[in-house]
Amino acid sequence: MEKTFKLTGGARIGLANATYPFADLYVDENILKINASLVGNLVFQPQDVISIQPYTSIPLIGQGIKINHRVENYNSNVIFWTLKNPETVINEIKSTGFLENKNSTLISRDSKIIEQQIQGGFPLKPFVSVFFIVVWNAFFISDFFPIFRNGTSPPVFPGPGVCSALGFIFISAILSLVSSGFRRFILKEGRSFEDIKKLAIFISLITGFMLTVFLAIGFSN
């Protein structure tokens, strides 16, 4: 029976950081995956990994494992944060047979994994990321232009632009949770709901709460 190892934690990919519990680690004999939502979704075969070593920035708080790899389209700085002892995590990975498998000449390259590696770790299509940034900023700064306000009155916070920006992100997060068509529109080929699920839930809760509070403040004024 194939042994697998799963762990919830955080992750750092390059300079981007996902805190606990927004990253998941999965390892079996043939694959190692780190799913850190928008921070990055990385997948490795045994041949891709040079070594796995303990990593500590702040004892007991900033500790984890560092994946030293040879995938060109991934950032070289890949760290999985864990509340468990890093040596224990590495031993659990070893017990799956993944690290021993990297020296085997019998393992073939998986075309789907290679395609995902070529795409890089970020799960959203490039134009989608640009679209979200442009629309968010357009809504946000509209509060500072008189044409979008009531006459020449000074800007107020939260204004309609801020509420529209939050509403846009809230609706997008909800659609990513309930609509498979919307997910196909925003995600790269081969990416799945699980790649963004945790962050989409978190964003929908936070933006929904903020939007409710801001609208209540606006109506009370």
PDB file of C-alpha atoms in Angstrom:
ATOM      1  CA  MET A   1       0.000   0.000   0.000  1.00  0.00           C
ATOM      2  CA  GLU A   2       1.358   3.397  -1.000  1.00  0.00           C
ATOM      3  CA  LYS A   3       2.294   5.580   1.961  1.00  0.00           C
ATOM      4  CA  THR A   4       1.342   9.244   1.813  1.00  0.00           C
ATOM      5  CA  PHE A   5       2.116  12.208   4.040  1.00  0.00           C
ATOM      6  CA  LYS A   6      -0.083  15.287   4.384  1.00  0.00           C
ATOM      7  CA  LEU A   7       0.481  18.382   6.489  1.00  0.00           C
ATOM      8  CA  THR A   8      -1.160  21.786   6.872  1.00  0.00           C
ATOM      9  CA  GLY A   9       1.062  24.790   7.478  1.00  0.00           C
ATOM     10  CA  GLY A  10       2.335  27.911   5.763  1.00  0.00           C
ATOM     11  CA  ALA A  11       4.690  28.535   2.866  1.00  0.00           C
ATOM     12  CA  ARG A  12       7.120  31.047   1.453  1.00  0.00           C
ATOM     13  CA  ILE A  13       7.765  31.067  -2.267  1.00  0.00           C
ATOM     14  CA  GLY A  14      10.245  33.743  -3.196  1.00  0.00           C
ATOM     15  CA  LEU A  15       9.248  36.817  -1.176  1.00  0.00           C
ATOM     16  CA  ALA A  16       5.543  35.872  -1.007  1.00  0.00           C
ATOM     17  CA  ASN A  17       4.382  34.300   2.218  1.00  0.00           C
ATOM     18  CA  ALA A  18       1.268  32.304   3.130  1.00  0.00           C
ATOM     19  CA  THR A  19       0.712  31.918   6.864  1.00  0.00           C
ATOM     20  CA  TYR A  20      -0.787  28.927   8.650  1.00  0.00           C
ATOM     21  CA  PRO A  21      -3.221  27.339   7.674  1.00  0.00           C
ATOM     22  CA  PHE A  22      -3.148  28.552   4.048  1.00  0.00           C
ATOM     23  CA  ALA A  23      -0.687  25.986   2.709  1.00  0.00           C
ATOM     24  CA  ASP A  24      -0.826  22.210   2.359  1.00  0.00           C
ATOM     25  CA  LEU A  25       1.943  19.699   1.801  1.00  0.00           C
ATOM     26  CA  TYR A  26       1.306  16.355   0.126  1.00  0.00           C
ATOM     27  CA  VAL A  27       3.950  13.688  -0.510  1.00  0.00           C
ATOM     28  CA  ASP A  28       3.887  10.149  -1.815  1.00  0.00           C
ATOM     29  CA  GLU A  29       6.496   7.996  -3.525  1.00  0.00           C
ATOM     30  CA  ASN A  30       6.191   9.801  -6.845  1.00  0.00           C
ATOM     31  CA  ILE A  31       5.186  13.382  -6.112  1.00  0.00           C
ATOM     32  CA  LEU A  32       5.594  16.261  -3.677  1.00  0.00           C
ATOM     33  CA  LYS A  33       3.054  19.102  -3.812  1.00  0.00           C
ATOM     34  CA  ILE A  34       2.852  22.423  -2.004  1.00  0.00           C
ATOM     35  CA  ASN A  35      -0.455  24.209  -2.360  1.00  0.00           C
ATOM     36  CA  ALA A  36      -0.244  27.777  -1.036  1.00  0.00           C
ATOM     37  CA  SER A  37      -3.189  29.233  -2.996  1.00  0.00           C
ATOM     38  CA  LEU A  38      -2.248  32.461  -4.787  1.00  0.00           C
ATOM     39  CA  VAL A  39       1.254  32.402  -3.305  1.00  0.00           C
ATOM     40  CA  GLY A  40       1.939  29.378  -5.458  1.00  0.00           C
ATOM     41  CA  ASN A  41       1.012  25.788  -6.300  1.00  0.00           C
ATOM     42  CA  LEU A  42       4.177  23.782  -6.779  1.00  0.00           C
ATOM     43  CA  VAL A  43       4.549  20.160  -7.810  1.00  0.00           C
ATOM     44  CA  PHE A  44       7.759  18.120  -7.885  1.00  0.00           C
ATOM     45  CA  GLN A  45       8.768  14.691  -9.048  1.00  0.00           C
ATOM     46  CA  PRO A  46      11.654  12.983  -7.215  1.00  0.00           C
ATOM     47  CA  GLN A  47      14.124  13.956  -9.959  1.00  0.00           C
ATOM     48  CA  ASP A  48      13.260  17.639  -9.430  1.00  0.00           C
ATOM     49  CA  VAL A  49      14.366  17.739  -5.798  1.00  0.00           C
ATOM     50  CA  ILE A  50      18.033  18.116  -4.928  1.00  0.00           C
ATOM     51  CA  SER A  51      17.535  17.976  -1.170  1.00  0.00           C
ATOM     52  CA  ILE A  52      15.169  18.862   1.664  1.00  0.00           C
ATOM     53  CA  GLN A  53      16.655  20.510   4.719  1.00  0.00           C
ATOM     54  CA  PRO A  54      15.425  21.988   8.017  1.00  0.00           C
ATOM     55  CA  TYR A  55      14.925  25.753   7.944  1.00  0.00           C
ATOM     56  CA  THR A  56      14.570  28.083  10.906  1.00  0.00           C
ATOM     57  CA  SER A  57      14.156  31.854  10.953  1.00  0.00           C
ATOM     58  CA  ILE A  58      12.558  32.187  14.412  1.00  0.00           C
ATOM     59  CA  PRO A  59      12.710  29.132  16.706  1.00  0.00           C
ATOM     60  CA  LEU A  60       9.288  27.463  17.288  1.00  0.00           C
ATOM     61  CA  ILE A  61       7.542  30.117  15.161  1.00  0.00           C
ATOM     62  CA  GLY A  62       9.468  30.486  11.904  1.00  0.00           C
ATOM     63  CA  GLN A  63      10.522  26.896  11.329  1.00  0.00           C
ATOM     64  CA  GLY A  64       9.977  24.562   8.445  1.00  0.00           C
ATOM     65  CA  ILE A  65      11.646  22.717   5.594  1.00  0.00           C
ATOM     66  CA  LYS A  66      13.418  24.158   2.574  1.00  0.00           C
ATOM     67  CA  ILE A  67      12.968  22.437  -0.791  1.00  0.00           C
ATOM     68  CA  ASN A  68      16.134  22.720  -2.873  1.00  0.00           C
ATOM     69  CA  HIS A  69      15.074  21.949  -6.432  1.00  0.00           C
ATOM     70  CA  ARG A  70      16.033  22.224 -10.101  1.00  0.00           C
ATOM     71  CA  VAL A  71      12.746  23.380 -11.674  1.00  0.00           C
ATOM     72  CA  GLU A  72      13.708  26.471 -13.686  1.00  0.00           C
ATOM     73  CA  ASN A  73      10.273  28.131 -13.696  1.00  0.00           C
ATOM     74  CA  TYR A  74       9.892  27.958  -9.910  1.00  0.00           C
ATOM     75  CA  ASN A  75      11.473  30.408  -7.500  1.00  0.00           C
ATOM     76  CA  SER A  76      14.551  28.925  -5.857  1.00  0.00           C
ATOM     77  CA  ASN A  77      13.348  29.956  -2.384  1.00  0.00           C
ATOM     78  CA  VAL A  78      10.679  27.393  -1.442  1.00  0.00           C
ATOM     79  CA  ILE A  79       9.936  26.918   2.250  1.00  0.00           C
ATOM     80  CA  PHE A  80       7.077  25.072   3.925  1.00  0.00           C
ATOM     81  CA  TRP A  81       6.357  26.391   7.424  1.00  0.00           C
ATOM     82  CA  THR A  82       5.257  23.870  10.040  1.00  0.00           C
ATOM     83  CA  LEU A  83       4.467  23.747  13.747  1.00  0.00           C
ATOM     84  CA  LYS A  84       6.060  20.293  13.847  1.00  0.00           C
ATOM     85  CA  ASN A  85       9.757  19.691  14.272  1.00  0.00           C
ATOM     86  CA  PRO A  86      11.348  20.065  10.792  1.00  0.00           C
ATOM     87  CA  GLU A  87      13.436  16.913  11.270  1.00  0.00           C
ATOM     88  CA  THR A  88      10.248  14.979  12.026  1.00  0.00           C
ATOM     89  CA  VAL A  89       8.641  16.308   8.849  1.00  0.00           C
ATOM     90  CA  ILE A  90      11.663  15.305   6.766  1.00  0.00           C
ATOM     91  CA  ASN A  91      11.598  11.804   8.285  1.00  0.00           C
ATOM     92  CA  GLU A  92       7.898  11.527   7.389  1.00  0.00           C
ATOM     93  CA  ILE A  93       8.736  12.512   3.806  1.00  0.00           C
ATOM     94  CA  LYS A  94      11.527   9.928   3.723  1.00  0.00           C
ATOM     95  CA  SER A  95       9.107   7.245   4.909  1.00  0.00           C
ATOM     96  CA  THR A  96       6.991   7.726   1.762  1.00  0.00           C
ATOM     97  CA  GLY A  97       9.968   6.689  -0.392  1.00  0.00           C
ATOM     98  CA  PHE A  98       9.978   9.989  -2.280  1.00  0.00           C
ATOM     99  CA  LEU A  99      13.597  10.919  -1.530  1.00  0.00           C
ATOM    100  CA  GLU A 100      14.912   7.445  -2.362  1.00  0.00           C
ATOM    101  CA  ASN A 101      12.946   7.456  -5.606  1.00  0.00           C
ATOM    102  CA  LYS A 102      14.853  10.379  -7.078  1.00  0.00           C
ATOM    103  CA  ASN A 103      17.836   8.158  -7.875  1.00  0.00           C
ATOM    104  CA  SER A 104      15.740   5.638  -9.772  1.00  0.00           C
ATOM    105  CA  THR A 105      16.184   5.486 -13.538  1.00  0.00           C
ATOM    106  CA  LEU A 106      12.793   3.785 -13.910  1.00  0.00           C
ATOM    107  CA  ILE A 107      10.703   6.907 -13.186  1.00  0.00           C
ATOM    108  CA  SER A 108       9.411   8.598 -16.306  1.00  0.00           C
ATOM    109  CA  ARG A 109       8.629  12.290 -16.515  1.00  0.00           C
ATOM    110  CA  ASP A 110       4.908  13.030 -16.114  1.00  0.00           C
ATOM    111  CA  SER A 111       3.780  15.288 -18.972  1.00  0.00           C
ATOM    112  CA  LYS A 112       1.052  16.938 -16.869  1.00  0.00           C
ATOM    113  CA  ILE A 113       3.529  17.810 -14.129  1.00  0.00           C
ATOM    114  CA  ILE A 114       5.998  19.169 -16.669  1.00  0.00           C
ATOM    115  CA  GLU A 115       3.260  21.362 -18.164  1.00  0.00           C
ATOM    116  CA  GLN A 116       2.340  22.729 -14.742  1.00  0.00           C
ATOM    117  CA  GLN A 117       5.985  23.440 -13.971  1.00  0.00           C
ATOM    118  CA  ILE A 118       6.346  25.323 -17.253  1.00  0.00           C
ATOM    119  CA  GLN A 119       3.354  27.476 -16.263  1.00  0.00           C
ATOM    120  CA  GLY A 120       5.043  28.474 -12.991  1.00  0.00           C
ATOM    121  CA  GLY A 121       3.578  28.318  -9.513  1.00  0.00           C
ATOM    122  CA  PHE A 122       0.962  31.092  -9.730  1.00  0.00           C
ATOM    123  CA  PRO A 123      -2.455  29.479 -10.459  1.00  0.00           C
ATOM    124  CA  LEU A 124      -4.293  32.404 -12.110  1.00  0.00           C
ATOM    125  CA  LYS A 125      -4.016  33.272 -15.793  1.00  0.00           C
ATOM    126  CA  PRO A 126      -1.779  36.359 -16.265  1.00  0.00           C
ATOM    127  CA  PHE A 127      -4.481  38.545 -17.822  1.00  0.00           C
ATOM    128  CA  VAL A 128      -6.847  37.728 -14.935  1.00  0.00           C
ATOM    129  CA  SER A 129      -4.341  38.985 -12.377  1.00  0.00           C
ATOM    130  CA  VAL A 130      -3.853  42.220 -14.323  1.00  0.00           C
ATOM    131  CA  PHE A 131      -7.633  42.649 -14.699  1.00  0.00           C
ATOM    132  CA  PHE A 132      -8.248  42.253 -10.955  1.00  0.00           C
ATOM    133  CA  ILE A 133      -5.504  44.754 -10.081  1.00  0.00           C
ATOM    134  CA  VAL A 134      -6.730  47.340 -12.611  1.00  0.00           C
ATOM    135  CA  VAL A 135     -10.393  47.093 -11.578  1.00  0.00           C
ATOM    136  CA  TRP A 136      -9.572  47.144  -7.841  1.00  0.00           C
ATOM    137  CA  ASN A 137      -7.444  50.275  -8.192  1.00  0.00           C
ATOM    138  CA  ALA A 138      -9.916  51.980 -10.526  1.00  0.00           C
ATOM    139  CA  PHE A 139     -12.733  51.552  -8.012  1.00  0.00           C
ATOM    140  CA  PHE A 140     -10.533  52.500  -5.077  1.00  0.00           C
ATOM    141  CA  ILE A 141      -9.166  55.775  -6.483  1.00  0.00           C
ATOM    142  CA  SER A 142     -12.521  56.868  -7.937  1.00  0.00           C
ATOM    143  CA  ASP A 143     -13.434  58.247  -4.503  1.00  0.00           C
ATOM    144  CA  PHE A 144     -10.762  60.911  -4.970  1.00  0.00           C
ATOM    145  CA  PHE A 145     -12.166  62.324  -8.224  1.00  0.00           C
ATOM    146  CA  PRO A 146     -14.992  64.893  -7.950  1.00  0.00           C
ATOM    147  CA  ILE A 147     -16.769  63.545 -11.029  1.00  0.00           C
ATOM    148  CA  PHE A 148     -17.526  60.349  -9.112  1.00  0.00           C
ATOM    149  CA  ARG A 149     -18.605  62.166  -5.933  1.00  0.00           C
ATOM    150  CA  ASN A 150     -21.542  64.359  -5.036  1.00  0.00           C
ATOM    151  CA  GLY A 151     -20.472  67.696  -6.505  1.00  0.00           C
ATOM    152  CA  THR A 152     -17.347  69.150  -4.965  1.00  0.00           C
ATOM    153  CA  SER A 153     -17.768  67.566  -1.535  1.00  0.00           C
ATOM    154  CA  PRO A 154     -14.549  66.231   0.000  1.00  0.00           C
ATOM    155  CA  PRO A 155     -13.887  62.498  -0.242  1.00  0.00           C
ATOM    156  CA  VAL A 156     -15.295  60.377   2.546  1.00  0.00           C
ATOM    157  CA  PHE A 157     -14.212  56.994   3.825  1.00  0.00           C
ATOM    158  CA  PRO A 158     -15.559  54.503   3.127  1.00  0.00           C
ATOM    159  CA  GLY A 159     -16.788  55.939  -0.172  1.00  0.00           C
ATOM    160  CA  PRO A 160     -18.673  54.196  -2.984  1.00  0.00           C
ATOM    161  CA  GLY A 161     -15.417  53.385  -4.761  1.00  0.00           C
ATOM    162  CA  VAL A 162     -14.020  51.515  -1.771  1.00  0.00           C
ATOM    163  CA  CYS A 163     -17.299  49.626  -1.325  1.00  0.00           C
ATOM    164  CA  SER A 164     -17.382  48.794  -5.042  1.00  0.00           C
ATOM    165  CA  ALA A 165     -13.799  47.469  -4.884  1.00  0.00           C
ATOM    166  CA  LEU A 166     -14.666  45.236  -1.913  1.00  0.00           C
ATOM    167  CA  GLY A 167     -17.867  44.110  -3.620  1.00  0.00           C
ATOM    168  CA  PHE A 168     -15.952  43.219  -6.770  1.00  0.00           C
ATOM    169  CA  ILE A 169     -13.471  41.050  -4.855  1.00  0.00           C
ATOM    170  CA  PHE A 170     -16.245  39.514  -2.717  1.00  0.00           C
ATOM    171  CA  ILE A 171     -18.326  38.522  -5.755  1.00  0.00           C
ATOM    172  CA  SER A 172     -15.229  37.161  -7.536  1.00  0.00           C
ATOM    173  CA  ALA A 173     -14.343  35.036  -4.494  1.00  0.00           C
ATOM    174  CA  ILE A 174     -17.890  33.687  -4.225  1.00  0.00           C
ATOM    175  CA  LEU A 175     -17.977  32.872  -7.952  1.00  0.00           C
ATOM    176  CA  SER A 176     -14.680  31.005  -7.639  1.00  0.00           C
ATOM    177  CA  LEU A 177     -16.292  28.865  -4.920  1.00  0.00           C
ATOM    178  CA  VAL A 178     -19.602  28.079  -6.639  1.00  0.00           C
ATOM    179  CA  SER A 179     -19.007  28.333 -10.394  1.00  0.00           C
ATOM    180  CA  SER A 180     -16.893  25.807 -12.274  1.00  0.00           C
ATOM    181  CA  GLY A 181     -17.168  28.004 -15.377  1.00  0.00           C
ATOM    182  CA  PHE A 182     -15.717  30.989 -13.566  1.00  0.00           C
ATOM    183  CA  ARG A 183     -12.876  28.835 -12.264  1.00  0.00           C
ATOM    184  CA  ARG A 184     -12.086  27.670 -15.794  1.00  0.00           C
ATOM    185  CA  PHE A 185     -12.005  31.324 -16.844  1.00  0.00           C
ATOM    186  CA  ILE A 186      -9.544  32.472 -14.159  1.00  0.00           C
ATOM    187  CA  LEU A 187      -7.343  29.393 -13.606  1.00  0.00           C
ATOM    188  CA  LYS A 188      -4.498  28.165 -15.761  1.00  0.00           C
ATOM    189  CA  GLU A 189      -4.954  24.920 -17.653  1.00  0.00           C
ATOM    190  CA  GLY A 190      -4.697  21.927 -15.323  1.00  0.00           C
ATOM    191  CA  ARG A 191      -5.301  23.900 -12.130  1.00  0.00           C
ATOM    192  CA  SER A 192      -8.153  22.890  -9.834  1.00  0.00           C
ATOM    193  CA  PHE A 193     -10.565  24.252  -7.228  1.00  0.00           C
ATOM    194  CA  GLU A 194      -8.347  22.919  -4.444  1.00  0.00           C
ATOM    195  CA  ASP A 195      -5.549  25.242  -5.606  1.00  0.00           C
ATOM    196  CA  ILE A 196      -7.526  28.329  -4.511  1.00  0.00           C
ATOM    197  CA  LYS A 197     -10.224  26.977  -2.161  1.00  0.00           C
ATOM    198  CA  LYS A 198      -8.816  28.081   1.208  1.00  0.00           C
ATOM    199  CA  LEU A 199      -7.900  31.579   0.087  1.00  0.00           C
ATOM    200  CA  ALA A 200     -11.217  32.063  -1.731  1.00  0.00           C
ATOM    201  CA  ILE A 201     -13.123  31.185   1.455  1.00  0.00           C
ATOM    202  CA  PHE A 202     -10.933  33.519   3.523  1.00  0.00           C
ATOM    203  CA  ILE A 203     -11.253  36.420   1.056  1.00  0.00           C
ATOM    204  CA  SER A 204     -15.026  36.025   0.793  1.00  0.00           C
ATOM    205  CA  LEU A 205     -15.385  36.097   4.593  1.00  0.00           C
ATOM    206  CA  ILE A 206     -13.101  39.093   5.098  1.00  0.00           C
ATOM    207  CA  THR A 207     -14.416  41.205   2.222  1.00  0.00           C
ATOM    208  CA  GLY A 208     -18.016  40.264   3.039  1.00  0.00           C
ATOM    209  CA  PHE A 209     -17.555  41.390   6.639  1.00  0.00           C
ATOM    210  CA  MET A 210     -15.808  44.634   5.646  1.00  0.00           C
ATOM    211  CA  LEU A 211     -18.414  45.413   3.012  1.00  0.00           C
ATOM    212  CA  THR A 212     -21.239  44.876   5.522  1.00  0.00           C
ATOM    213  CA  VAL A 213     -19.580  47.175   8.057  1.00  0.00           C
ATOM    214  CA  PHE A 214     -18.785  49.896   5.504  1.00  0.00           C
ATOM    215  CA  LEU A 215     -22.314  49.846   4.058  1.00  0.00           C
ATOM    216  CA  ALA A 216     -23.756  50.073   7.564  1.00  0.00           C
ATOM    217  CA  ILE A 217     -21.537  53.106   8.256  1.00  0.00           C
ATOM    218  CA  GLY A 218     -22.611  54.699   4.970  1.00  0.00           C
ATOM    219  CA  PHE A 219     -26.310  54.230   5.658  1.00  0.00           C
ATOM    220  CA  SER A 220     -25.945  55.554   9.214  1.00  0.00           C
ATOM    221  CA  ASN A 221     -24.409  58.745   7.814  1.00  0.00           C
TER     222      ASN A 221
END
